[in-house]
Amino acid sequence: MAAWQTLDVASSRRVDIIDLTPQLTALCARAGAREGVLVAFCAHTTAGMLLTEAEPRLLDDLRAWLERLAPQRVAYAHNTIDDNADAHLRAILLGHSVCVPVEDGRPALGTWQRILFVDLDGPRHRTVRAGVWG
Amino acid sequence: MAAWQTLDVASSRRVDIIDLTPQLTALCARAGAREGVLVAFCAHTTAGMLLTEAEPRLLDDLRAWLERLAPQRVAYAHNTIDDNADAHLRAILLGHSVCVPVEDGRPALGTWQRILFVDLDGPRHRTVRAGVWG
Amino acid sequence: MAAWQTLDVASSRRVDIIDLTPQLTALCARAGAREGVLVAFCAHTTAGMLLTEAEPRLLDDLRAWLERLAPQRVAYAHNTIDDNADAHLRAILLGHSVCVPVEDGRPALGTWQRILFVDLDGPRHRTVRAGVWG
């Protein structure tokens, strides 16, 4: 059984999409399990995790879509406390964890799948916890 | 390995957001595993699970946002059978399970993260299944 | 510990919702574990997995709702490369995996819950990876 590892992630803009596939692939190799489930967990309420193709124009579309579904400049009640309700709602939409099969000691991703961390209220330093179970 | 445990949840309004973090923290302590994955699963099609900050104004924003993305009073085809298509769609948006790292026998949540159950077609008695694996 | 198994899924329309509950129930029986977590993973970026009631009118509502939240015919930047940005965004909304409790060797689903695969850019041949862990 692998222990939980911490990945440090530094975002550089408010909505920043960062490909963690290389680090998570290395983590699986270090964990040593041939088969299992890779769980990657975002320990923040204004950031999320997702799987998709890391094609730059698609990621621009994703940013525009998040703005359409949960616009930043709306009169949210939470914004009287902290000006980031949109980031919370977008994080709920994306979710906070991904579960990926591990086979032959590697994440068994589809051809175009990448494991992406999305900061929704950056730039910040963030942490992702990840481990291989099974 | 821990067995699945059942949490009973009683909602008191149609869209009711209930913080299960205390019960799930206690469940992890009883399970006895120092490290693993806490899986909490909502066994209903018109309720969901999510992680976010349990700040009351944010939860009001969340309710308003769900109504904007999947309004209750729209001519859904399903509503000729059962008047709750919006609740199904909202549950699909939120998802039915959360996976949270367990360390030192506790859910390793971020500072503001709470594990929330959301009834979308209450008030009802609901059940959540949870266990620690790894 | 069960190895990952592959389910082959053939979709027959662009947005096709296919009930995998019978195959996944059979997979749990073959896996032999009395208790654990069933993880089913969609290895594609333009398809997803979800849990809901497999009521045909509700599934029509779901298709209409996906079109409302992420319309097919919008000027997405990604569509200059591959004409399916809407399918990527819809897949992000739905998510790529489901985690379901296994008890007595079966998926412990709620009364109305079914495990559904959603092709968002069909018709195609697709693969779902699934296994029981714990």
Coordinates of N, CA, C and O in Angstrom, one line a residue, chain B residues 14-15 47-48 63 66-73 76 85-95 120, chain C residues 65:
Chain B
R14 N -36.7 21.1 0.4 CA -36.5 20.5 -0.9 C -35.0 20.4 -1.3 O -34.5 19.3 -1.5
V15 N -34.3 21.5 -1.3 CA -32.9 21.5 -1.5 C -32.2 21.8 -0.2 O -32.2 22.9 0.3
A47 N -30.2 13.1 -5.2 CA -29.4 13.7 -4.1 C -27.9 13.5 -4.6 O -27.6 12.7 -5.4
G48 N -27.0 14.3 -4.0 CA -25.6 14.2 -4.4 C -24.7 14.5 -3.2 O -25.1 14.8 -2.1
R63 N -27.4 27.0 -4.0 CA -28.9 26.8 -4.3 C -29.3 27.6 -5.5 O -30.0 27.1 -6.4
L66 N -27.8 26.2 -8.8 CA -28.4 25.0 -9.2 C -29.8 25.3 -9.9 O -30.1 24.7 -10.9
E67 N -30.5 26.3 -9.4 CA -31.8 26.7 -10.0 C -31.5 27.4 -11.3 O -32.3 27.2 -12.2
R68 N -30.4 28.1 -11.5 CA -30.1 28.7 -12.8 C -29.7 27.7 -13.8 O -30.1 27.7 -14.9
L69 N -28.9 26.7 -13.4 CA -28.4 25.7 -14.4 C -29.4 24.6 -14.7 O -29.4 24.1 -15.8
A70 N -30.3 24.3 -13.7 CA -31.3 23.3 -13.9 C -32.5 23.7 -13.2 O -32.8 23.2 -12.1
P71 N -33.3 24.6 -13.8 CA -34.5 25.2 -13.2 C -35.5 24.2 -12.8 O -35.7 23.2 -13.6
Q72 N -36.2 24.4 -11.7 CA -37.2 23.4 -11.3 C -38.4 23.4 -12.2 O -38.9 22.4 -12.6
R73 N -38.8 24.6 -12.6 CA -40.1 24.8 -13.4 C -39.8 24.9 -14.9 O -39.9 26.0 -15.4
Y76 N -39.9 19.6 -18.4 CA -39.2 18.3 -18.6 C -40.1 17.2 -19.0 O -41.2 17.1 -18.5
A85 N -37.4 16.1 -12.4 CA -36.3 16.0 -13.4 C -35.2 16.9 -13.0 O -34.0 16.6 -13.1
D86 N -35.5 18.2 -12.5 CA -34.4 19.1 -12.1 C -33.6 18.5 -11.1 O -32.3 18.7 -11.1
A87 N -34.1 17.7 -10.1 CA -33.3 17.1 -9.1 C -32.4 16.1 -9.6 O -31.3 15.9 -9.2
H88 N -32.9 15.3 -10.6 CA -32.0 14.3 -11.2 C -30.8 15.0 -11.9 O -29.6 14.6 -11.8
L89 N -31.1 16.1 -12.7 CA -30.0 16.8 -13.4 C -29.0 17.4 -12.5 O -27.8 17.4 -12.7
R90 N -29.5 18.0 -11.4 CA -28.6 18.6 -10.4 C -27.8 17.6 -9.8 O -26.6 17.8 -9.5
A91 N -28.3 16.4 -9.5 CA -27.5 15.3 -8.9 C -26.4 14.9 -9.8 O -25.3 14.5 -9.4
I92 N -26.7 14.8 -11.1 CA -25.7 14.4 -12.1 C -24.6 15.5 -12.1 O -23.4 15.1 -12.2
L93 N -25.0 16.7 -12.0 CA -24.0 17.8 -12.0 C -23.1 17.7 -10.8 O -21.8 17.8 -10.9
L94 N -23.6 17.4 -9.6 CA -22.8 17.3 -8.4 C -22.0 16.0 -8.3 O -20.9 16.0 -7.8
G95 N -22.6 14.9 -8.7 CA -22.0 13.6 -8.6 C -22.5 12.9 -7.3 O -23.1 13.5 -6.4
L120 N -31.8 17.0 -3.1 CA -32.4 17.9 -4.2 C -33.8 17.7 -4.4 O -34.5 18.4 -5.2
Chain C
W65 N -30.6 19.0 -21.8 CA -29.9 19.8 -20.8 C -28.4 19.9 -21.2 O -27.8 21.0 -21.1

